[in-house]
Amino acid sequence: MRHVTVLAKEATDMLNLGKGSVVVDCTLGAGGHAEQILSVIGDSGTYIGIDADKTAIEAATYLKTQYGSTIHLIHGNFRNISEILQELNIPSVDAVLADLGWRMEQFDGSSGEKRGFSFKEDEPLHMTFGTPKDYPFTAQDIINEWDAEDIANVLFGYGEEHFSRRIAKAIVKARQEVPVTSSMQLADIVSDSVPAPYRRRRTHPATKTFQALRIAVNDEFDALNDLLRDGFNALQSKGRMAIITFHSLEDRIVKQTFKAYVRDEQGVLVHKKPMAPSEEEQKKNPRSRSAMLRTIEKT
Ligand SMILES: C[S@@+](CC[C@H](N)C(=O)[O-])C[C@H]1O[C@@H](n2cnc3c(N)ncnc32)[C@H](O)[C@@H]1O
């Protein structure tokens, strides 16, 4: 399934870009925001697109032939934004955008790599942005090596999973018989460990477990905190940072960090309330429903 860009126009508008702007797109993905940005900044602008997933970088090379701006496509983690800009010799930027989370192609394997997100197929339990060659720490390590309490803490803390302890215990019991190495095996263990009514819901009972593991394996919340600090530092005065989140835990991190910048008179909120996709966008793309955009301007 192909990724559909969320809040494409709103996010670009909030960044207040013009011809010649220097912009970091921290989550290049399928290039939807990139195209919006490039069409505004023109030939004199500079676009830096970062993605932790090599397949996104490879698929985006077409941007260089379609737009005249200076374009840098960087395979890396946005938490290293300072080092990335330093290496490019770019001391400060006009705008930083992050559209957090993952693309459909990464979940359903259509990006070319099976990453361990399928409930119905035997995929290797990686849950990372690439293969173990680039990302050696995987969900399989957590599932097979961590003790029950630590697994439960991950499921509760990052997935708000109500049955975290039951699921963690079931995982530890199952792995004593045979190592847990596939996504379907894990999904079945979770499914068998929760009460029957939970299994009859519309979403698969392992959904929160998988989300929590993915966040833990990729250290997603700490990476976001690093980006909110170093991305903001990289802005020049009047520069803007816009962040799109897809769940409440992430949005809370953004909200609180922006609040602290405002309190310390380092920034002002561009819009007081988070922006959500229009009804029309939500109807066209139901996955956009949980999206929230927050934008801050550096003073
Ligand atoms: C929701 S998609 C972005 C979609 C993009 N804005 C578009 O319009 O097509 C998020 C992308 O960010 C990447 N990503 C997530 N966390 C990252 C991180 N910490 N560093 C770099 N890239 C990351 C994912 O690999 C994914 O491609």
Coordinates of C-alpha atoms and ligand atoms in Angstrom, one line a residue:
M1 CA 0.0 0.0 0.0
R2 CA 1.3 3.4 -0.9
H3 CA 1.9 6.1 1.8
V4 CA -0.3 9.2 1.5
T5 CA 1.2 12.4 2.8
V6 CA -0.7 13.9 5.7
L7 CA -1.2 17.7 6.2
A8 CA 1.0 18.3 3.2
K9 CA -0.1 21.9 2.5
E10 CA -0.7 22.9 6.1
A11 CA 2.7 21.8 7.3
T12 CA 4.5 23.6 4.5
D13 CA 2.4 26.8 5.0
M14 CA 3.2 26.9 8.7
L15 CA 6.9 26.8 7.9
N16 CA 6.5 30.2 6.3
L17 CA 8.9 29.3 3.4
G18 CA 9.9 31.5 0.5
K19 CA 12.2 31.4 -2.4
G20 CA 15.7 30.6 -1.2
S21 CA 14.7 29.0 2.1
V22 CA 17.0 26.4 3.7
V23 CA 14.8 23.5 5.0
V24 CA 15.5 20.3 6.8
D25 CA 12.8 17.6 6.2
C26 CA 13.7 15.1 8.9
T27 CA 11.4 12.4 7.6
L28 CA 11.7 12.3 3.8
G29 CA 9.6 9.1 3.5
A30 CA 7.8 8.9 0.2
G31 CA 8.7 12.6 -0.6
G32 CA 5.3 14.1 -0.3
H33 CA 6.3 17.0 1.9
A34 CA 9.6 17.2 0.0
E35 CA 7.7 18.0 -3.2
Q36 CA 5.6 20.7 -1.5
I37 CA 8.7 22.3 0.0
L38 CA 10.8 22.2 -3.2
S39 CA 8.0 23.8 -5.2
V40 CA 8.1 26.8 -2.8
I41 CA 11.8 27.3 -2.2
G42 CA 12.7 27.3 -5.9
D43 CA 16.1 27.0 -7.5
S44 CA 17.8 29.2 -4.9
G45 CA 16.6 27.1 -2.0
T46 CA 18.3 24.3 -0.2
Y47 CA 16.5 21.1 0.8
I48 CA 18.0 18.5 3.2
G49 CA 16.0 15.3 3.3
I50 CA 16.8 12.8 6.1
D51 CA 15.5 9.3 6.5
A52 CA 16.8 6.4 8.6
D53 CA 15.5 4.0 6.0
K54 CA 17.8 3.5 2.9
T55 CA 14.8 2.5 0.7
A56 CA 13.3 6.0 1.1
I57 CA 16.6 7.7 0.2
E58 CA 17.0 5.5 -2.9
A59 CA 13.4 6.1 -4.0
A60 CA 13.8 9.9 -3.7
T61 CA 16.7 10.4 -6.1
Y62 CA 14.1 11.5 -8.7
L63 CA 13.7 14.8 -6.8
K64 CA 17.2 15.8 -8.0
T65 CA 16.1 15.6 -11.6
Q66 CA 12.8 17.3 -11.1
Y67 CA 13.8 20.3 -9.0
G68 CA 16.5 22.9 -9.4
S69 CA 17.1 23.5 -5.7
T70 CA 20.2 22.3 -3.9
I71 CA 19.2 18.9 -2.7
H72 CA 20.9 16.7 -0.1
L73 CA 19.5 13.3 0.6
I74 CA 20.9 11.9 3.8
H75 CA 20.6 8.3 5.2
G76 CA 20.7 8.8 8.9
N77 CA 18.7 9.4 12.1
F78 CA 17.2 12.8 12.6
R79 CA 18.5 12.8 16.2
N80 CA 21.9 13.5 14.6
I81 CA 20.7 16.7 12.9
S82 CA 23.5 18.8 14.3
E83 CA 26.2 16.5 12.9
I84 CA 24.4 16.2 9.6
L85 CA 24.3 20.0 9.2
Q86 CA 27.8 20.4 10.3
E87 CA 29.0 17.9 7.7
L88 CA 27.1 19.8 5.0
N89 CA 28.6 23.1 6.3
I90 CA 25.2 24.6 6.9
P91 CA 25.4 26.6 10.2
S92 CA 21.7 27.4 10.5
V93 CA 18.4 26.8 8.7
D94 CA 15.0 28.5 8.1
A95 CA 12.8 25.5 8.8
V96 CA 12.7 22.0 10.3
L97 CA 9.9 19.6 9.6
A98 CA 9.3 16.2 11.0
D99 CA 6.3 14.0 10.0
L100 CA 6.9 11.3 12.6
G101 CA 6.2 7.6 12.4
W102 CA 6.5 5.1 9.6
R103 CA 5.1 4.6 6.1
M104 CA 2.6 1.9 5.0
E105 CA 5.3 0.5 2.7
Q106 CA 7.5 -0.2 5.7
F107 CA 4.8 -2.1 7.6
D108 CA 3.4 -4.2 4.7
G109 CA 6.8 -5.1 3.2
S110 CA 6.2 -3.3 -0.1
S111 CA 9.3 -1.2 0.4
G112 CA 11.2 -4.4 -0.4
E113 CA 12.1 -5.5 3.2
K114 CA 10.1 -7.7 5.6
R115 CA 10.6 -6.0 8.9
G116 CA 8.5 -8.0 11.3
F117 CA 5.2 -6.1 11.4
S118 CA 2.9 -8.7 9.9
F119 CA 0.5 -10.6 12.2
K120 CA -0.2 -13.2 9.5
E121 CA 3.1 -14.0 8.0
D122 CA 6.4 -15.4 9.3
E123 CA 8.5 -12.2 9.1
P124 CA 11.8 -11.9 11.0
L125 CA 11.3 -9.9 14.2
H126 CA 13.4 -6.9 13.3
M127 CA 11.1 -3.9 13.6
T128 CA 13.9 -1.6 12.5
F129 CA 14.6 0.9 9.7
G130 CA 16.8 -1.6 7.8
T131 CA 18.5 -5.0 8.0
P132 CA 20.5 -6.2 11.0
K133 CA 23.7 -5.2 9.1
D134 CA 22.8 -1.6 9.7
Y135 CA 20.5 -2.1 12.7
P136 CA 21.8 -5.0 14.8
F137 CA 19.6 -4.4 17.8
T138 CA 16.2 -5.9 17.0
A139 CA 12.8 -6.7 18.6
Q140 CA 13.9 -10.3 18.7
D141 CA 16.6 -9.4 21.2
I142 CA 14.0 -7.8 23.5
I143 CA 11.6 -10.7 23.2
N144 CA 14.1 -13.4 23.8
E145 CA 16.5 -11.8 26.2
W146 CA 14.8 -9.2 28.4
D147 CA 13.2 -10.3 31.6
A148 CA 9.4 -10.3 32.0
E149 CA 9.3 -7.1 34.0
D150 CA 11.3 -5.1 31.5
I151 CA 9.2 -6.4 28.6
A152 CA 6.0 -5.5 30.5
N153 CA 7.3 -2.0 31.2
V154 CA 7.9 -1.5 27.4
L155 CA 4.4 -2.7 26.5
F156 CA 2.8 -0.5 29.1
G157 CA 5.0 2.6 28.8
Y158 CA 5.1 2.7 24.9
G159 CA 1.9 0.9 24.0
E160 CA -0.3 1.7 26.9
E161 CA -1.1 -2.0 26.8
H162 CA -3.5 -2.9 29.6
F163 CA -2.5 -6.6 29.7
S164 CA 1.3 -5.9 29.6
R165 CA 2.1 -8.2 32.5
R166 CA 0.1 -11.1 31.2
I167 CA 1.6 -10.8 27.7
A168 CA 5.1 -10.5 29.0
K169 CA 4.7 -13.6 31.1
A170 CA 3.3 -15.5 28.1
I171 CA 6.3 -14.4 26.0
V172 CA 8.8 -15.6 28.6
K173 CA 7.0 -19.0 28.9
A174 CA 6.8 -19.5 25.2
R175 CA 10.5 -18.7 24.6
Q176 CA 11.5 -21.4 27.2
E177 CA 10.2 -24.0 24.7
V178 CA 11.4 -22.4 21.5
P179 CA 13.0 -19.0 20.6
V180 CA 10.5 -16.5 19.3
T181 CA 11.8 -15.5 15.9
S182 CA 8.8 -14.6 13.7
S183 CA 6.2 -11.9 13.8
M184 CA 3.3 -14.3 13.4
Q185 CA 4.6 -16.5 16.3
L186 CA 4.7 -13.4 18.5
A187 CA 1.2 -12.2 17.4
D188 CA -0.2 -15.7 18.2
I189 CA 1.5 -15.7 21.7
V190 CA 0.0 -12.3 22.4
S191 CA -3.4 -13.2 21.0
D192 CA -3.5 -16.4 23.1
S193 CA -2.6 -14.6 26.3
V194 CA -5.3 -11.9 26.4
P195 CA -9.0 -12.4 27.5
A196 CA -11.3 -13.6 24.7
P197 CA -13.3 -10.3 24.3
Y198 CA -10.0 -8.5 23.6
R199 CA -9.5 -10.9 20.7
R200 CA -12.8 -10.1 19.1
R201 CA -12.1 -6.4 18.7
R202 CA -11.5 -4.8 15.3
T203 CA -7.8 -4.2 15.8
H204 CA -5.5 -7.2 16.3
P205 CA -4.8 -7.9 20.0
A206 CA -1.0 -7.6 19.3
T207 CA -1.3 -4.1 17.8
K208 CA -0.2 -2.2 20.9
T209 CA 2.6 -4.8 21.7
F210 CA 4.0 -4.4 18.2
Q211 CA 3.9 -0.5 18.4
A212 CA 5.6 -0.6 21.8
L213 CA 8.4 -2.9 20.6
R214 CA 9.0 -0.7 17.6
I215 CA 9.3 2.4 19.7
A216 CA 11.7 0.7 22.1
V217 CA 13.9 -0.9 19.5
N218 CA 14.3 2.4 17.6
D219 CA 14.5 4.5 20.8
E220 CA 11.9 6.7 19.1
F221 CA 11.0 9.0 22.0
D222 CA 14.6 9.8 22.9
A223 CA 15.3 10.4 19.2
L224 CA 12.4 12.9 19.2
N225 CA 13.7 14.6 22.3
D226 CA 17.1 15.0 20.7
L227 CA 15.5 16.4 17.5
L228 CA 13.4 18.9 19.4
R229 CA 16.5 20.2 21.1
D230 CA 19.1 20.1 18.3
G231 CA 16.6 21.0 15.5
F232 CA 15.5 24.0 17.4
N233 CA 19.1 25.0 18.1
A234 CA 19.8 24.8 14.3
L235 CA 17.1 27.4 13.5
Q236 CA 18.0 30.9 12.8
S237 CA 16.0 33.7 14.5
K238 CA 12.4 33.6 13.1
G239 CA 13.0 30.1 11.8
R240 CA 10.2 27.6 12.3
M241 CA 9.9 24.0 13.4
A242 CA 6.8 22.0 12.6
I243 CA 6.2 18.5 14.0
I244 CA 3.4 16.1 12.9
T245 CA 2.7 13.3 15.4
F246 CA 0.4 10.3 15.2
H247 CA -0.2 9.3 18.8
S248 CA -0.8 11.0 22.1
L249 CA 2.5 10.0 23.8
E250 CA 4.5 11.6 21.0
D251 CA 2.3 14.7 20.9
R252 CA 2.8 15.1 24.7
I253 CA 6.5 15.3 24.2
V254 CA 6.2 17.9 21.5
K255 CA 3.6 19.9 23.4
Q256 CA 5.7 20.0 26.6
T257 CA 9.0 20.9 24.9
F258 CA 7.4 23.7 22.9
K259 CA 5.8 25.0 26.1
A260 CA 9.2 25.2 27.8
Y261 CA 10.6 27.2 24.8
V262 CA 7.7 29.6 25.1
R263 CA 8.1 29.9 28.9
D264 CA 11.9 30.6 28.5
E265 CA 11.0 33.2 25.8
Q266 CA 13.0 31.3 23.2
G267 CA 10.0 30.7 20.9
V268 CA 6.4 31.5 20.2
L269 CA 3.7 29.1 19.1
V270 CA 2.6 29.8 15.5
H271 CA -0.9 28.4 16.3
K272 CA -2.1 27.9 19.9
K273 CA -4.0 24.7 19.2
P274 CA -2.6 21.7 17.3
M275 CA -3.8 21.5 13.8
A276 CA -5.6 18.4 12.6
P277 CA -6.3 17.3 9.0
S278 CA -9.5 18.7 7.4
E279 CA -12.7 16.6 7.4
E280 CA -12.1 16.1 3.7
E281 CA -8.6 14.8 4.2
Q282 CA -9.7 12.5 7.0
K283 CA -12.4 11.1 4.7
K284 CA -10.0 10.6 1.9
N285 CA -7.3 9.1 4.1
P286 CA -8.7 7.7 7.3
R287 CA -5.1 7.0 8.6
S288 CA -4.7 10.8 8.9
R289 CA -7.3 11.0 11.6
S290 CA -4.9 10.8 14.5
A291 CA -2.4 13.4 13.0
M292 CA -1.6 16.6 14.9
L293 CA 0.6 19.4 13.8
R294 CA 2.4 21.8 16.2
T295 CA 4.6 24.6 15.0
I296 CA 7.0 26.9 16.9
E297 CA 8.9 30.0 15.8
K298 CA 12.3 30.8 17.3
T299 CA 12.4 34.3 18.7
Ligands
LIG1 C1 5.4 9.3 8.1 S1 6.8 9.0 7.1 C2 7.1 10.5 6.4 C3 6.4 10.7 5.1 C4 6.8 11.9 4.3 N1 6.6 13.1 5.0 C5 6.0 12.0 3.0 O1 5.4 13.0 2.8 O2 6.1 11.0 2.2 C6 8.0 8.9 8.3 C7 9.4 8.6 7.7 O3 10.4 9.0 8.7 C8 11.4 8.0 8.8 N2 11.8 8.1 10.2 C9 11.2 7.8 11.3 N3 11.9 8.0 12.4 C10 13.1 8.5 11.9 C11 14.3 9.0 12.6 N4 14.5 9.0 13.9 N5 15.3 9.5 11.8 C12 15.2 9.5 10.4 N6 14.1 9.1 9.8 C13 13.1 8.6 10.5 C14 10.7 6.7 8.5 O4 11.6 5.8 7.9 C15 9.7 7.1 7.4 O5 10.2 7.0 6.1

